[in-house]
XYZ file of C-alpha atoms in Angstrom:
343
model
C 160.924 99.470 110.584
C 157.559 97.735 110.978
C 156.908 96.614 114.563
C 153.150 96.197 114.318
C 150.441 94.383 112.346
C 149.331 95.989 109.101
C 146.528 93.542 108.282
C 143.238 93.126 110.092
C 142.197 89.755 111.503
C 139.676 89.386 108.687
C 142.267 90.120 106.014
C 144.709 87.693 107.606
C 142.056 84.946 107.771
C 141.357 85.364 104.060
C 145.058 85.138 103.222
C 145.470 82.001 105.331
C 142.568 80.334 103.552
C 143.990 81.296 100.158
C 147.459 80.014 101.044
C 146.085 76.702 102.300
C 149.393 75.821 103.987
C 149.599 73.600 107.049
C 150.284 75.403 110.319
C 151.219 74.141 113.774
C 149.648 75.551 116.924
C 152.095 75.445 119.813
C 152.974 77.103 123.096
C 156.039 77.536 125.283
C 157.223 79.486 128.284
C 160.436 80.112 130.152
C 161.164 81.934 133.359
C 164.405 83.890 132.948
C 165.988 87.218 133.846
C 165.380 89.500 130.856
C 167.146 92.830 131.340
C 165.421 94.791 128.558
C 162.009 93.272 127.715
C 161.168 96.037 125.233
C 164.303 95.419 123.153
C 163.737 91.664 123.315
C 160.119 92.155 122.268
C 161.190 94.086 119.154
C 163.761 91.423 118.275
C 161.105 88.710 118.440
C 158.538 90.643 116.434
C 160.924 91.408 113.572
C 162.138 87.806 113.326
C 158.755 86.124 113.694
C 156.930 88.499 111.373
C 159.444 87.537 108.701
C 158.673 83.838 109.366
C 154.906 84.451 109.111
C 154.486 83.402 112.739
C 151.208 84.444 114.360
C 150.179 84.372 117.993
C 150.081 86.077 121.365
C 153.353 86.427 123.249
C 154.069 88.156 126.563
C 157.558 89.281 127.562
C 158.558 90.542 131.022
C 161.609 90.833 133.237
C 160.701 87.381 134.620
C 160.582 85.596 131.245
C 158.438 84.825 128.199
C 155.076 83.147 127.590
C 153.887 82.431 124.073
C 151.023 80.780 122.198
C 151.723 80.680 118.479
C 150.745 79.453 115.042
C 153.796 78.550 112.944
C 153.857 77.527 109.270
C 154.704 73.816 109.310
C 157.353 74.226 106.601
C 159.112 76.879 108.706
C 159.060 74.984 112.001
C 162.747 74.037 111.811
C 163.727 77.642 111.120
C 161.583 78.751 114.052
C 163.189 76.126 116.324
C 166.699 77.158 115.257
C 165.844 80.757 116.090
C 164.725 79.791 119.601
C 167.834 77.659 120.127
C 169.937 80.700 119.243
C 168.637 82.478 122.374
C 170.598 81.104 125.324
C 167.684 80.766 127.763
C 165.373 79.292 125.107
C 167.684 76.601 123.775
C 165.804 73.284 123.823
C 162.817 74.922 125.523
C 159.808 72.604 125.671
C 157.375 73.273 122.816
C 153.867 72.081 123.610
C 152.348 71.055 120.286
C 148.557 71.299 120.214
C 146.443 68.138 120.132
C 144.318 69.649 117.367
C 145.535 72.127 114.759
C 143.562 74.922 113.176
C 144.678 77.040 110.251
C 143.258 80.112 111.981
C 144.042 79.481 115.649
C 145.715 82.913 115.635
C 145.206 85.692 113.119
C 147.766 88.296 114.208
C 151.222 88.471 115.709
C 151.082 90.225 119.067
C 154.242 90.487 121.167
C 153.557 92.540 124.274
C 155.677 93.680 127.196
C 154.015 92.973 130.525
C 154.917 93.489 134.180
C 154.811 89.690 134.585
C 154.221 86.812 132.173
C 151.705 85.376 134.661
C 149.807 87.925 136.747
C 149.996 86.703 140.336
C 149.232 89.791 142.431
C 152.318 89.059 144.542
C 154.658 91.709 145.871
C 157.235 89.567 147.632
C 160.903 90.265 146.930
C 161.902 87.046 148.716
C 159.814 84.899 146.373
C 162.103 83.066 143.917
C 160.112 81.852 140.916
C 162.993 79.602 139.806
C 162.864 77.520 143.031
C 160.199 75.297 141.533
C 158.669 71.981 142.504
C 159.380 68.556 141.020
C 158.367 68.115 137.367
C 156.674 64.809 136.555
C 155.644 63.211 133.285
C 152.322 61.548 132.513
C 153.213 58.097 133.857
C 154.512 59.360 137.216
C 151.622 61.827 137.399
C 149.122 58.975 137.035
C 150.845 57.136 139.862
C 150.885 60.175 142.131
C 147.219 61.022 141.756
C 146.261 57.494 142.774
C 148.263 57.870 145.999
C 145.934 58.508 148.996
C 148.561 60.913 150.368
C 148.256 63.142 147.301
C 146.172 66.293 147.003
C 145.558 67.086 143.329
C 144.836 70.748 142.523
C 143.707 72.309 139.241
C 145.515 75.680 138.960
C 143.191 76.955 136.235
C 140.083 79.104 136.436
C 136.418 78.115 136.752
C 135.593 78.443 133.040
C 138.501 76.103 132.191
C 137.878 73.306 134.695
C 134.130 73.443 134.006
C 134.575 71.703 130.637
C 137.387 69.354 131.628
C 139.618 68.303 134.521
C 141.436 65.344 136.032
C 139.431 62.880 138.086
C 139.253 63.727 141.796
C 140.984 67.101 141.334
C 140.209 70.115 143.508
C 138.901 72.755 141.084
C 138.881 76.176 142.810
C 135.950 78.394 141.887
C 138.141 81.340 140.887
C 138.227 83.896 138.106
C 141.991 84.410 137.936
C 145.236 82.670 138.837
C 146.002 85.266 141.486
C 142.705 84.473 143.211
C 143.660 80.825 143.597
C 147.045 81.194 145.307
C 145.887 82.341 148.740
C 142.681 80.276 148.649
C 144.573 77.039 148.044
C 147.184 77.842 150.694
C 144.471 78.501 153.272
C 142.507 75.368 152.397
C 145.598 73.127 152.547
C 147.533 74.811 155.372
C 147.203 71.748 157.634
C 148.865 69.497 155.055
C 152.111 71.314 154.299
C 154.217 68.406 155.522
C 152.072 65.256 155.448
C 150.650 65.395 151.924
C 152.002 65.538 148.388
C 150.740 68.682 146.633
C 150.360 67.870 142.930
C 149.271 70.594 140.512
C 148.436 70.902 136.841
C 147.386 73.585 134.354
C 147.125 73.986 130.575
C 150.779 74.095 129.548
C 152.685 74.253 132.826
C 153.414 77.950 133.218
C 150.966 78.651 136.050
C 151.992 75.493 137.935
C 155.651 76.427 137.659
C 155.058 79.699 139.450
C 152.582 78.146 141.890
C 154.986 75.334 142.811
C 157.717 77.842 143.669
C 155.208 79.934 145.621
C 153.963 77.026 147.719
C 157.521 75.883 148.448
C 158.142 79.445 149.585
C 155.096 79.107 151.835
C 156.378 75.945 153.502
C 154.909 73.051 151.524
C 157.462 70.227 151.619
C 156.356 67.907 148.798
C 155.381 69.918 145.734
C 154.950 68.419 142.256
C 153.720 69.745 138.928
C 152.638 68.094 135.694
C 155.415 68.935 133.247
C 154.078 70.518 130.083
C 150.582 70.613 131.552
C 147.521 68.950 130.050
C 148.820 69.475 126.513
C 152.016 67.462 127.055
C 150.187 64.917 129.242
C 147.825 64.139 126.364
C 150.703 63.723 123.935
C 152.506 61.319 126.272
C 149.339 59.334 126.981
C 148.843 58.762 123.264
C 152.471 58.079 122.372
C 153.154 55.778 125.339
C 149.776 54.031 125.502
C 149.032 55.226 129.043
C 145.655 55.450 130.751
C 144.062 58.847 130.253
C 142.777 60.260 133.526
C 141.620 63.599 132.110
C 137.907 63.873 131.394
C 136.361 66.302 128.925
C 137.960 69.149 127.039
C 141.097 71.172 127.638
C 140.340 74.908 127.410
C 142.880 76.694 125.184
C 143.463 80.401 124.705
C 143.083 80.768 120.965
C 140.209 80.787 118.489
C 139.568 77.067 119.035
C 138.770 77.615 122.764
C 139.060 73.899 123.466
C 140.737 70.605 122.558
C 138.864 67.330 122.933
C 140.783 65.011 125.298
C 138.085 62.439 126.121
C 134.579 61.820 124.798
C 133.044 62.837 128.135
C 130.925 66.000 128.142
C 130.881 67.157 131.758
C 129.487 70.664 131.248
C 126.126 71.938 130.084
C 124.716 74.675 127.885
C 124.373 77.763 130.039
C 121.055 78.594 128.411
C 119.108 75.317 128.255
C 121.061 72.861 130.402
C 121.722 70.371 127.597
C 125.090 68.521 127.825
C 127.533 70.766 125.988
C 131.113 71.998 126.338
C 131.427 74.481 123.479
C 132.605 77.927 124.570
C 131.527 80.929 122.502
C 131.639 84.696 122.805
C 128.397 86.640 122.676
C 127.780 88.088 119.206
C 127.081 91.475 120.766
C 130.558 93.033 120.667
C 129.614 95.375 123.506
C 129.128 92.271 125.660
C 131.485 89.630 124.213
C 130.656 87.345 127.142
C 132.373 83.959 127.206
C 129.845 81.199 127.897
C 128.811 77.679 126.891
C 126.147 77.425 124.184
C 124.732 74.445 122.275
C 123.915 74.584 118.557
C 120.171 74.806 119.168
C 120.495 77.792 121.506
C 123.007 79.422 119.172
C 120.426 79.333 116.403
C 117.576 80.420 118.649
C 119.570 83.228 120.333
C 121.475 84.289 117.210
C 124.782 83.528 118.958
C 123.931 85.849 121.844
C 123.888 85.305 125.593
C 120.608 87.082 126.314
C 117.505 88.633 124.773
C 118.971 92.070 125.463
C 122.001 91.267 123.335
C 119.801 89.853 120.560
C 118.058 93.232 120.435
C 121.386 95.056 120.267
C 122.711 93.124 117.254
C 119.568 94.051 115.290
C 120.544 97.722 115.520
C 122.426 99.506 112.728
C 126.194 98.976 112.936
C 126.917 102.605 113.816
C 124.463 102.442 116.721
C 126.102 99.250 117.986
C 129.490 100.930 117.700
C 128.208 103.896 119.713
C 126.891 101.614 122.460
C 130.235 99.902 122.946
C 132.290 103.076 122.652
C 134.613 103.395 125.638
C 134.008 99.818 126.774
C 137.008 97.550 127.179
C 136.809 93.779 127.279
C 139.601 92.453 129.485
C 140.082 89.382 131.665
C 137.180 90.653 133.765
C 134.883 89.501 130.985
C 135.131 85.964 132.335
C 133.488 87.075 135.580
C 130.470 88.012 133.522
C 130.162 84.300 132.771
C 128.446 84.162 136.158
C 125.726 86.454 134.825
C 122.240 85.773 136.171
C 121.057 85.806 132.576
C 122.682 82.395 132.162
C 120.235 80.059 133.863
C 122.435 76.958 133.858
C 125.837 78.489 134.654
C 127.576 76.251 137.193
C-alpha cells in the first residue's frame, strides 16, 4: 500500500495547473493523547492522499499540527473525515486569508517527538492546562489595557514583517528559545499583569500559555486561532485591525498581507520591502527579504558568492551541496553578515 509521494514537486505543480481547480489553504492543530502516532499517521496519509489533500502534517503523542491544501469541492468530505476522529470533531480550521493553487505541492505526514518543539523535559508540565482563549474583539480590548503585556510568540523572521502594535517581539530563532527568555523578562509581573500572547494559528500560544501558568503566571490569555483567525474576525465583524504588515506563513506563499504597512526592508539595499525569498543557490537556501530590483541584480541570490555558484554546471552545484542539510537552523543564517540591512 502506498504511504509516500510518487510525484515530484515539479510534477505536482504541473498537474495542479492543468487541473485548474480551486483549492483552500488551511491549518489546524489539536493537543491530544495519541497512543500510536505511527498508526495514526498511516491512517491520515491513506485517507488524505485519496482526497488529493496536500500539505505538511506533524503527528506526535501530544497531538497533531497540520497545514494543508484541500480541493475546494472536497472540503465537506475532508471535514466529515476529521469529525469522525473523536478528538478532531469540530476542531477549528483556520482558513487562509489568501489562497494559492500551489501553496503545498506534496502530502507529508510525519511522526515527531512533539508537534511543537519546546526543548522542555518536565513531566509535571500539563499542556492541556491552557490559558484563556479570546477572540478578536476581546483581544483588541485587552491590548489597550495598561495592565496588559502583549507578547509575540513567533520568531524574529516572522515578526520582522508584521506584528501587533506595541507587542514585545523577542529576537529569537526558535519557539524554544523564547520560553525562558520571556519568563525571565516578565518574572516580576506574574501576578500584577495580564500576559496576552499571539502567534500564527494558535498552536505555539496554546503550549506557551500552559507553560507560563505552570510557571506561576496568574492571568494568561491567548489569541484564539492566532493571527489567521483574528484577521477573519476583523473582516467579518467590522472590527479595528491592530495588526500591521504581513503575517508570515509556512508554505510557498511565505506571507499574507494583513495591512498595507510595509515595516521591513530589503536585506540587501534597505528599500521598504517585506517579501521573503530563499536564495537560489540550493546549497545555501537562505531565507531573507529581497526586493524585485535586488532579485534581478543578484539573480535571486543572497550574496555574490552564491551568484557565482549558480553559474556552475548543475553537477558541480550538486557536488557542492552534497551532504548538506537545510533544517530550521537555516533561519539563523538570515543574520548573515552578507545581508547589510538585516534587522
